[in-house]
Short mmCIF file of C-alpha atoms in Angstrom, two decimals:
data_model
loop_
_atom_site.label_atom_id
_atom_site.label_comp_id
_atom_site.label_asym_id
_atom_site.label_seq_id
_atom_site.Cartn_x
_atom_site.Cartn_y
_atom_site.Cartn_z
CA UNK I 40 -95.12 -51.89 -54.44
CA UNK I 41 -96.59 -48.63 -55.76
CA UNK I 42 -96.54 -48.26 -59.53
CA UNK I 43 -94.83 -45.23 -61.17
CA UNK I 44 -97.07 -42.44 -62.30
CA UNK I 45 -97.15 -42.53 -66.11
CA UNK I 46 -98.91 -39.17 -66.20
CA UNK I 47 -96.12 -37.47 -64.22
CA UNK I 48 -93.45 -39.08 -66.42
CA UNK I 49 -95.24 -37.83 -69.52
CA UNK I 50 -95.45 -34.35 -67.98
CA UNK I 51 -91.69 -34.26 -67.33
CA UNK I 52 -91.04 -35.45 -70.89
CA UNK I 53 -93.30 -32.70 -72.21
CA UNK I 54 -91.57 -29.99 -70.16
CA UNK I 55 -88.10 -31.18 -71.21
CA UNK I 56 -89.08 -31.17 -74.89
CA UNK I 57 -90.27 -27.58 -74.82
CA UNK I 58 -88.05 -24.78 -76.07
CA UNK I 59 -87.03 -21.76 -74.06
CA UNK I 60 -85.23 -21.17 -70.83
CA UNK I 61 -86.90 -21.08 -67.45
CA UNK I 62 -85.41 -18.95 -64.73
CA UNK I 63 -85.12 -20.98 -61.56
CA UNK I 64 -86.08 -19.00 -58.49
CA UNK I 65 -86.62 -21.65 -55.81
CA UNK I 66 -84.05 -23.51 -53.80
CA UNK I 67 -82.87 -24.49 -50.38
CA UNK I 68 -81.70 -21.56 -48.28
CA UNK I 69 -78.16 -21.70 -46.93
CA UNK I 70 -79.24 -20.96 -43.38
CA UNK I 71 -82.25 -23.33 -43.09
CA UNK I 72 -81.72 -26.02 -45.69
CA UNK I 73 -81.88 -28.92 -43.25
CA UNK I 74 -85.34 -27.95 -42.01
CA UNK I 75 -86.56 -27.31 -45.54
CA UNK I 76 -85.26 -30.69 -46.69
CA UNK I 77 -87.30 -32.33 -43.94
CA UNK I 78 -90.45 -30.92 -45.57
CA UNK I 79 -89.87 -33.14 -48.59
CA UNK I 80 -91.63 -36.42 -47.74
CA UNK I 81 -88.95 -38.75 -49.07
CA UNK I 82 -86.18 -37.03 -47.12
CA UNK I 83 -87.82 -36.89 -43.69
CA UNK I 84 -85.54 -38.61 -41.24
CA UNK I 85 -88.32 -39.53 -38.76
CA UNK I 86 -90.95 -42.25 -39.10
CA UNK I 87 -94.14 -40.84 -40.63
CA UNK I 88 -96.12 -41.64 -37.52
CA UNK I 89 -93.63 -40.16 -35.10
CA UNK I 90 -95.05 -36.64 -35.12
CA UNK I 91 -97.31 -34.26 -36.96
CA UNK I 92 -100.34 -34.73 -39.16
CA UNK I 93 -99.81 -35.68 -42.81
CA UNK I 94 -102.04 -35.86 -45.84
CA UNK I 95 -102.87 -39.26 -47.27
CA UNK I 96 -100.55 -38.64 -50.24
CA UNK I 97 -97.61 -37.79 -48.00
CA UNK I 98 -98.30 -40.80 -45.80
CA UNK I 99 -98.34 -43.00 -48.88
CA UNK I 100 -94.96 -41.66 -50.06
CA UNK I 101 -93.41 -42.08 -46.66
CA UNK I 102 -94.81 -45.59 -46.45
CA UNK I 103 -93.11 -46.41 -49.72
CA UNK I 104 -89.80 -45.08 -48.45
CA UNK I 105 -89.82 -46.86 -45.15
CA UNK I 106 -91.60 -50.10 -46.03
CA UNK I 107 -90.47 -51.04 -49.56
CA UNK I 108 -87.76 -53.65 -49.27
CA UNK I 109 -86.59 -53.63 -52.90
CA UNK I 110 -84.06 -51.28 -54.46
CA UNK I 111 -86.25 -50.92 -57.56
CA UNK I 112 -89.19 -49.89 -55.42
CA UNK I 113 -87.24 -47.28 -53.49
CA UNK I 114 -85.64 -45.93 -56.67
CA UNK I 115 -89.07 -45.65 -58.31
CA UNK I 116 -90.37 -43.83 -55.26
CA UNK I 117 -87.48 -41.35 -55.45
CA UNK I 118 -88.13 -40.91 -59.17
CA UNK I 119 -91.80 -40.13 -58.56
CA UNK I 120 -90.87 -37.64 -55.83
CA UNK I 121 -88.39 -35.99 -58.20
CA UNK I 122 -91.04 -35.79 -60.90
CA UNK I 123 -93.41 -34.13 -58.45
CA UNK I 124 -90.73 -31.56 -57.49
CA UNK I 125 -89.94 -30.97 -61.17
CA UNK I 126 -93.64 -30.35 -61.87
CA UNK I 127 -93.61 -27.72 -59.11
CA UNK I 128 -90.42 -26.20 -60.58
CA UNK I 129 -88.51 -27.17 -57.44
CA UNK I 130 -85.57 -28.28 -59.56
CA UNK I 131 -82.98 -28.48 -56.82
CA UNK I 132 -85.24 -30.76 -54.80
CA UNK I 133 -85.79 -32.81 -57.95
CA UNK I 134 -82.03 -33.26 -58.43
CA UNK I 135 -81.72 -34.51 -54.86
CA UNK I 136 -84.57 -37.01 -55.33
CA UNK I 137 -83.21 -38.41 -58.59
CA UNK I 138 -79.75 -38.68 -57.03
CA UNK I 139 -81.14 -40.71 -54.13
CA UNK I 140 -82.81 -42.99 -56.65
CA UNK I 141 -79.54 -43.52 -58.50
CA UNK I 142 -77.83 -44.43 -55.23
CA UNK I 143 -80.02 -47.54 -55.09
CA UNK I 144 -77.94 -49.01 -57.97
CA UNK I 145 -80.94 -50.78 -59.45
CA UNK I 146 -80.61 -53.50 -62.10
CA UNK I 147 -83.45 -52.03 -64.15
CA UNK I 148 -81.53 -50.25 -66.93
CA UNK I 149 -84.55 -48.29 -68.13
CA UNK I 150 -85.18 -46.97 -64.62
CA UNK I 151 -81.56 -45.85 -64.31
CA UNK I 152 -81.74 -44.17 -67.70
CA UNK I 153 -84.94 -42.37 -66.68
CA UNK I 154 -83.38 -41.17 -63.41
CA UNK I 155 -80.30 -39.89 -65.26
CA UNK I 156 -82.23 -38.13 -68.01
CA UNK I 157 -84.64 -36.59 -65.49
CA UNK I 158 -81.78 -35.37 -63.32
CA UNK I 159 -80.14 -33.96 -66.45
CA UNK I 160 -83.35 -32.05 -67.21
CA UNK I 161 -83.49 -30.63 -63.67
CA UNK I 162 -79.83 -29.63 -63.76
CA UNK I 163 -80.37 -27.96 -67.13
CA UNK I 164 -83.11 -25.81 -65.59
CA UNK I 165 -80.67 -24.86 -62.83
CA UNK I 166 -78.01 -23.87 -65.38
CA UNK I 167 -75.76 -26.78 -64.40
CA UNK I 168 -74.97 -27.57 -68.03
CA UNK I 169 -71.84 -29.63 -67.38
CA UNK I 170 -73.67 -31.90 -64.91
CA UNK I 171 -76.56 -32.16 -67.33
CA UNK I 172 -74.26 -33.17 -70.19
CA UNK I 173 -72.45 -35.75 -68.04
CA UNK I 174 -75.75 -37.41 -67.07
CA UNK I 175 -76.87 -37.45 -70.70
CA UNK I 176 -73.65 -39.21 -71.69
CA UNK I 177 -74.21 -41.85 -69.03
CA UNK I 178 -77.82 -42.35 -70.08
CA UNK I 179 -76.91 -42.56 -73.77
CA UNK I 180 -74.27 -45.20 -73.09
CA UNK I 181 -76.95 -47.38 -71.53
CA UNK I 182 -79.60 -46.56 -74.13
CA UNK I 183 -78.17 -44.95 -77.31
CA UNK I 184 -81.68 -44.30 -78.64
CA UNK I 185 -83.09 -42.53 -75.59
CA UNK I 186 -84.45 -39.36 -77.19
CA UNK I 187 -84.78 -37.28 -74.03
CA UNK I 188 -81.12 -37.86 -73.10
CA UNK I 189 -79.95 -37.10 -76.64
CA UNK I 190 -81.97 -33.88 -76.94
CA UNK I 191 -80.97 -32.63 -73.52
CA UNK I 192 -77.32 -33.51 -74.21
CA UNK I 193 -77.45 -31.42 -77.39
CA UNK I 194 -79.04 -28.51 -75.52
CA UNK I 195 -76.48 -28.66 -72.70
CA UNK I 196 -73.60 -28.74 -75.20
CA UNK I 197 -75.14 -25.80 -77.04
CA UNK I 198 -75.53 -23.83 -73.79
CA UNK I 199 -71.79 -24.34 -73.14
CA UNK I 200 -70.96 -23.23 -76.73
CA UNK I 201 -69.48 -26.66 -77.45
CA UNK I 202 -70.57 -26.44 -81.06
CA UNK I 203 -68.97 -29.63 -82.34
CA UNK I 204 -70.60 -31.67 -79.55
CA UNK I 205 -73.91 -29.95 -80.27
CA UNK I 206 -73.80 -31.03 -83.91
CA UNK I 207 -72.87 -34.59 -82.93
CA UNK I 208 -75.69 -34.94 -80.38
CA UNK I 209 -78.24 -33.35 -82.71
CA UNK I 210 -77.29 -35.90 -85.37
CA UNK I 211 -77.75 -38.75 -82.91
CA UNK I 212 -81.13 -37.42 -81.81
CA UNK I 213 -82.27 -36.87 -85.41
CA UNK I 214 -81.60 -40.54 -86.11
CA UNK I 215 -84.28 -41.27 -83.52
CA UNK I 216 -86.67 -38.48 -84.50
CA UNK I 217 -85.94 -37.23 -88.01
CA UNK I 218 -87.40 -33.87 -88.93
CA UNK I 219 -87.45 -32.46 -85.38
CA UNK I 220 -87.48 -28.70 -86.09
CA UNK I 221 -85.91 -27.76 -82.77
CA UNK I 222 -82.99 -30.12 -83.36
CA UNK I 223 -82.56 -29.08 -86.99
CA UNK I 224 -82.46 -25.39 -86.09
CA UNK I 225 -80.03 -25.96 -83.21
CA UNK I 226 -77.79 -28.10 -85.42
CA UNK I 227 -77.73 -25.50 -88.20
CA UNK I 228 -76.72 -22.71 -85.83
CA UNK I 229 -74.12 -24.85 -84.04
CA UNK I 230 -72.59 -26.02 -87.32
CA UNK I 231 -72.34 -22.42 -88.51
CA UNK I 232 -70.59 -21.38 -85.30
CA UNK I 233 -68.31 -24.41 -85.40
CA UNK I 234 -67.20 -23.64 -88.96
CA UNK I 235 -66.61 -20.00 -87.99
CA UNK I 236 -64.50 -21.02 -84.98
CA UNK I 237 -62.51 -23.45 -87.11
CA UNK I 238 -61.83 -20.73 -89.66
CA UNK I 239 -60.73 -18.33 -86.91
CA UNK I 240 -58.48 -21.00 -85.41
CA UNK I 241 -56.83 -21.66 -88.76
CA UNK I 242 -56.41 -17.95 -89.32
CA UNK I 243 -54.89 -17.46 -85.86
CA UNK I 244 -52.53 -20.42 -86.37
CA UNK I 245 -51.43 -19.01 -89.73
CA UNK I 246 -50.82 -15.57 -88.22
CA UNK I 247 -48.90 -17.13 -85.34
CA UNK I 248 -46.72 -19.05 -87.78
CA UNK I 249 -46.11 -15.86 -89.73
CA UNK I 250 -45.12 -13.97 -86.56
CA UNK I 251 -42.79 -16.80 -85.59
CA UNK I 252 -41.02 -16.66 -88.94
CA UNK I 253 -40.71 -12.86 -88.67
CA UNK I 254 -39.25 -13.21 -85.18
CA UNK I 255 -36.73 -15.73 -86.45
CA UNK I 256 -35.74 -13.42 -89.32
CA UNK I 257 -35.38 -10.50 -86.91
CA UNK I 258 -33.27 -12.48 -84.45
CA UNK I 259 -31.02 -13.67 -87.27
CA UNK I 260 -30.64 -10.12 -88.62
CA UNK I 261 -29.55 -8.85 -85.19
CA UNK I 262 -27.23 -11.82 -84.66
CA UNK I 263 -25.32 -11.45 -87.92
CA UNK I 264 -24.80 -7.74 -87.18
CA UNK I 265 -23.16 -8.61 -83.87
CA UNK I 266 -25.48 -6.37 -81.86
CA UNK I 267 -25.66 -7.13 -78.14
CA UNK I 268 -29.10 -7.13 -76.50
CA UNK I 269 -29.96 -7.14 -72.80
CA UNK I 270 -33.19 -7.30 -70.82
CA UNK I 271 -31.66 -5.14 -68.06
CA UNK I 272 -33.30 -1.72 -67.85
CA UNK I 273 -30.29 0.11 -66.40
CA UNK I 274 -26.51 0.00 -66.28
CA UNK I 275 -25.61 -1.94 -63.14
CA UNK I 276 -22.35 -0.10 -62.53
CA UNK I 277 -24.28 3.12 -62.05
CA UNK I 278 -25.49 1.81 -58.71
CA UNK I 279 -22.19 0.23 -57.72
CA UNK I 280 -20.18 3.41 -58.33
CA UNK I 281 -22.77 5.53 -56.60
CA UNK I 282 -22.75 3.32 -53.50
CA UNK I 283 -18.98 3.64 -53.17
CA UNK I 284 -19.04 7.48 -53.26
CA UNK I 285 -19.75 9.74 -50.34
CA UNK I 286 -20.18 13.41 -49.52
CA UNK I 287 -21.44 16.23 -51.78
CA UNK I 288 -20.07 14.59 -54.92
CA UNK I 289 -22.07 11.44 -54.21
CA UNK I 290 -25.18 13.51 -53.61
CA UNK I 291 -24.74 15.35 -56.92
CA UNK I 292 -24.07 12.15 -58.77
CA UNK I 293 -27.11 10.51 -57.22
CA UNK I 294 -29.33 13.32 -58.45
CA UNK I 295 -28.02 13.06 -62.00
CA UNK I 296 -28.28 9.28 -62.15
CA UNK I 297 -31.79 9.36 -60.73
CA UNK I 298 -32.65 11.92 -63.38
CA UNK I 299 -31.30 9.64 -66.14
CA UNK I 300 -33.25 6.68 -64.86
CA UNK I 301 -36.37 8.80 -64.74
CA UNK I 302 -35.83 9.90 -68.34
CA UNK I 303 -35.41 6.29 -69.44
CA UNK I 304 -38.92 5.59 -68.22
CA UNK I 305 -40.23 7.67 -71.11
CA UNK I 306 -39.57 4.78 -73.51
CA UNK I 307 -43.06 3.71 -74.69
CA UNK I 308 -44.00 0.18 -73.75
CA UNK I 309 -44.20 -2.21 -76.65
CA UNK I 310 -41.65 -0.33 -78.75
CA UNK I 311 -39.43 -2.70 -80.66
CA UNK I 312 -37.04 -2.96 -83.57
CA UNK I 313 -38.59 -3.74 -86.95
CA UNK I 314 -37.08 -5.60 -89.91
CA UNK I 315 -38.20 -4.10 -93.21
CA UNK I 316 -38.80 -6.15 -96.34
CA UNK I 317 -35.50 -4.85 -97.74
CA UNK I 318 -33.62 -6.30 -94.75
CA UNK I 319 -32.97 -2.94 -93.03
CA UNK I 320 -33.48 -2.63 -89.27
CA UNK I 321 -35.45 0.30 -87.89
CA UNK I 322 -34.79 0.87 -84.20
CA UNK I 323 -36.72 2.74 -81.53
CA UNK I 324 -34.16 5.24 -80.17
CA UNK I 325 -34.25 7.47 -77.10
CA UNK I 326 -32.29 10.75 -76.88
CA UNK I 327 -31.95 12.12 -73.34
CA UNK I 328 -31.12 15.75 -72.46
CA UNK I 329 -30.27 15.56 -68.73
CA UNK I 330 -29.56 19.28 -68.39
CA UNK I 331 -33.21 20.05 -69.16
CA UNK I 332 -34.71 16.72 -68.10
CA UNK I 333 -36.17 16.27 -71.58
CA UNK I 334 -36.22 13.43 -74.10
CA UNK I 335 -36.95 12.70 -77.74
CA UNK I 336 -38.20 9.29 -78.80
CA UNK I 337 -37.71 8.14 -82.40
CA UNK I 338 -40.08 5.33 -83.27
CA UNK I 339 -38.18 3.98 -86.28
CA UNK I 340 -34.54 5.07 -86.69
CA UNK I 341 -33.09 3.67 -89.93
CA UNK I 342 -29.86 1.89 -89.03
CA UNK I 343 -28.17 3.44 -92.09
CA UNK I 344 -28.83 6.99 -90.88
CA UNK I 345 -26.09 8.88 -89.01
CA UNK I 346 -26.81 10.85 -85.84
CA UNK I 347 -25.81 14.10 -87.56
CA UNK I 348 -28.70 13.83 -90.01
CA UNK I 349 -31.20 12.80 -87.34
CA UNK I 350 -30.24 15.62 -84.98
CA UNK I 351 -30.37 18.14 -87.83
CA UNK I 352 -33.99 17.20 -88.47
CA UNK I 353 -34.87 17.26 -84.79
CA UNK I 354 -33.30 20.64 -84.06
CA UNK I 355 -34.02 22.45 -87.32
CA UNK I 356 -36.00 24.77 -85.07
CA UNK I 357 -35.32 25.55 -81.41
CA UNK I 358 -37.08 23.30 -78.93
CA UNK I 359 -39.48 25.04 -76.52
CA UNK I 360 -37.14 24.22 -73.65
CA UNK I 361 -34.11 25.63 -75.59
CA UNK I 362 -34.94 29.31 -76.27
CA UNK I 363 -31.29 30.16 -76.99
CA UNK I 364 -31.10 27.38 -79.60
CA UNK I 365 -27.97 25.89 -78.11
CA UNK I 366 -28.98 22.43 -79.29
CA UNK I 367 -27.79 22.40 -82.87
CA UNK I 368 -25.69 19.48 -84.23
CA UNK I 369 -22.53 21.61 -84.43
CA UNK I 370 -22.78 22.38 -80.68
CA UNK I 371 -23.64 18.93 -79.35
CA UNK I 372 -21.79 16.07 -77.73
CA UNK I 373 -23.44 12.64 -77.76
CA UNK I 374 -22.57 9.75 -75.45
CA UNK I 375 -23.76 6.32 -74.52
CA UNK I 376 -22.99 4.30 -71.40
CA UNK I 377 -20.63 1.36 -71.46
CA UNK I 378 -22.72 -1.22 -69.61
CA UNK I 379 -19.63 -3.10 -68.40
CA UNK I 380 -17.76 -0.17 -66.86
CA UNK I 381 -20.48 2.44 -66.42
CA UNK I 382 -18.32 4.99 -68.24
CA UNK I 383 -19.48 7.32 -70.99
CA UNK I 384 -18.40 6.63 -74.56
CA UNK I 385 -18.25 9.59 -76.93
CA UNK I 386 -20.06 9.16 -80.26
CA UNK I 387 -19.07 10.45 -83.69
CA UNK I 388 -22.10 12.12 -85.22
CA UNK I 389 -20.98 11.05 -88.67
CA UNK I 390 -21.30 7.34 -87.83
CA UNK I 391 -24.47 5.54 -88.89
CA UNK I 392 -26.56 4.00 -86.13
CA UNK I 393 -25.54 0.50 -87.20
CA UNK I 394 -21.86 1.28 -86.71
CA UNK I 395 -22.51 2.47 -83.16
CA UNK I 396 -24.63 -0.56 -82.25
CA UNK I 397 -21.94 -2.94 -83.46
CA UNK I 398 -19.48 -1.60 -80.87
CA UNK I 399 -19.16 -4.31 -78.21
CA UNK I 400 -19.35 -1.66 -75.51
CA UNK I 401 -22.85 -0.71 -76.66
CA UNK I 402 -25.54 -2.89 -75.17
CA UNK I 403 -29.13 -2.33 -76.33
CA UNK I 404 -31.20 -2.49 -73.16
CA UNK I 405 -34.89 -3.43 -73.39
CA UNK I 406 -34.71 -3.23 -77.16
CA UNK I 407 -34.05 0.52 -77.32
CA UNK I 408 -30.69 2.23 -77.94
CA UNK I 409 -30.27 5.24 -75.61
CA UNK I 410 -28.05 8.28 -76.20
CA UNK I 411 -27.18 11.16 -73.87
CA UNK I 412 -26.99 14.59 -75.52
CA UNK I 413 -25.39 17.68 -73.95
CA UNK I 414 -24.10 21.05 -75.21
CA UNK I 415 -20.41 20.69 -76.10
CA UNK I 416 -17.92 22.46 -73.79
CA UNK I 417 -20.72 23.77 -71.61
CA UNK I 418 -20.38 24.01 -67.84
CA UNK I 419 -23.00 21.28 -67.54
CA UNK I 420 -21.00 18.90 -69.74
CA UNK I 421 -17.88 19.52 -67.66
CA UNK I 422 -19.67 18.75 -64.41
CA UNK I 423 -21.55 15.85 -65.95
CA UNK I 424 -18.39 14.12 -67.18
CA UNK I 425 -16.89 14.32 -63.68
CA UNK I 426 -19.57 11.90 -62.56
CA UNK I 427 -18.16 9.26 -64.94
CA UNK I 428 -14.45 8.82 -64.04
#
């Protein structure tokens, strides 16, 4: 049986131990891989003498493959072929050769460890870090002191940013070769990153716990106030009533309701009620002016503030769309929709927001109270109210 090439093994060990990354550029093509595989002596499916002219070296390799009757001999032959491919930077071919050697299931533990560690090295060059790490684990289980497997396992873990594993494998390798500068540097960097990730995880967990407590406080504050919340974005009875109407009145009502729904889309996403340190709720509130198809969005409406005060601030000066300055608190009617009946409920401007939200007819949809504002006793208000019998 042919003896393994010590020189080639040493060369592979030397390449694996070097730092730096090598870009792999060779491989089997998708369209012609079967033919290319046949060019590798150990994987030719025909007898060496069946066709073609071979060099003496290729004939010797083929002779080993076809004539050696022992599993150890065939596995060694595959290992040598893999080493030769590795030396030529044909890493994918090398992986195939080492895999064939492992399929022989040899009893020689050292040979199996060598095949695994060599395949790990070839996979590492291909960027297959997970496969590399798995082979290193298998090799290290069989030989816990195998330096090549330990170093390559550390490098594969580092390439996958598995910092804790990197530290562990560096420590194991340093027990075999203390003072290895490459391992010490890699361990230092991995340990630094691991500690940073742990700190960030603890910080994130603490912030999550804080947010959870704030959510619980907010939910309890809303519950004890008796405020009704809903995830529905519109009053269902709007659609029901509209479907039952017909004729010109239905057409007019459809236009108005479509306009309201369009205005409701102006609520900024992510807006939500906030609970202040003093226990006061501040709500996002939307005011809709259907006559002019305009809206005002209040980011934080203090629940203790009445609508009169809020509207006075908003309309201290005429809005650009209200040149006649009809929208002053003394001239306005404010309504909200009863979600159960679809009817409009008139609002007293002297009531604080909290008092309005506590009314069981008021349902806060999507976290934002919505009010409809029109000019009192105007022709528009008269026609608008007809749409809500």
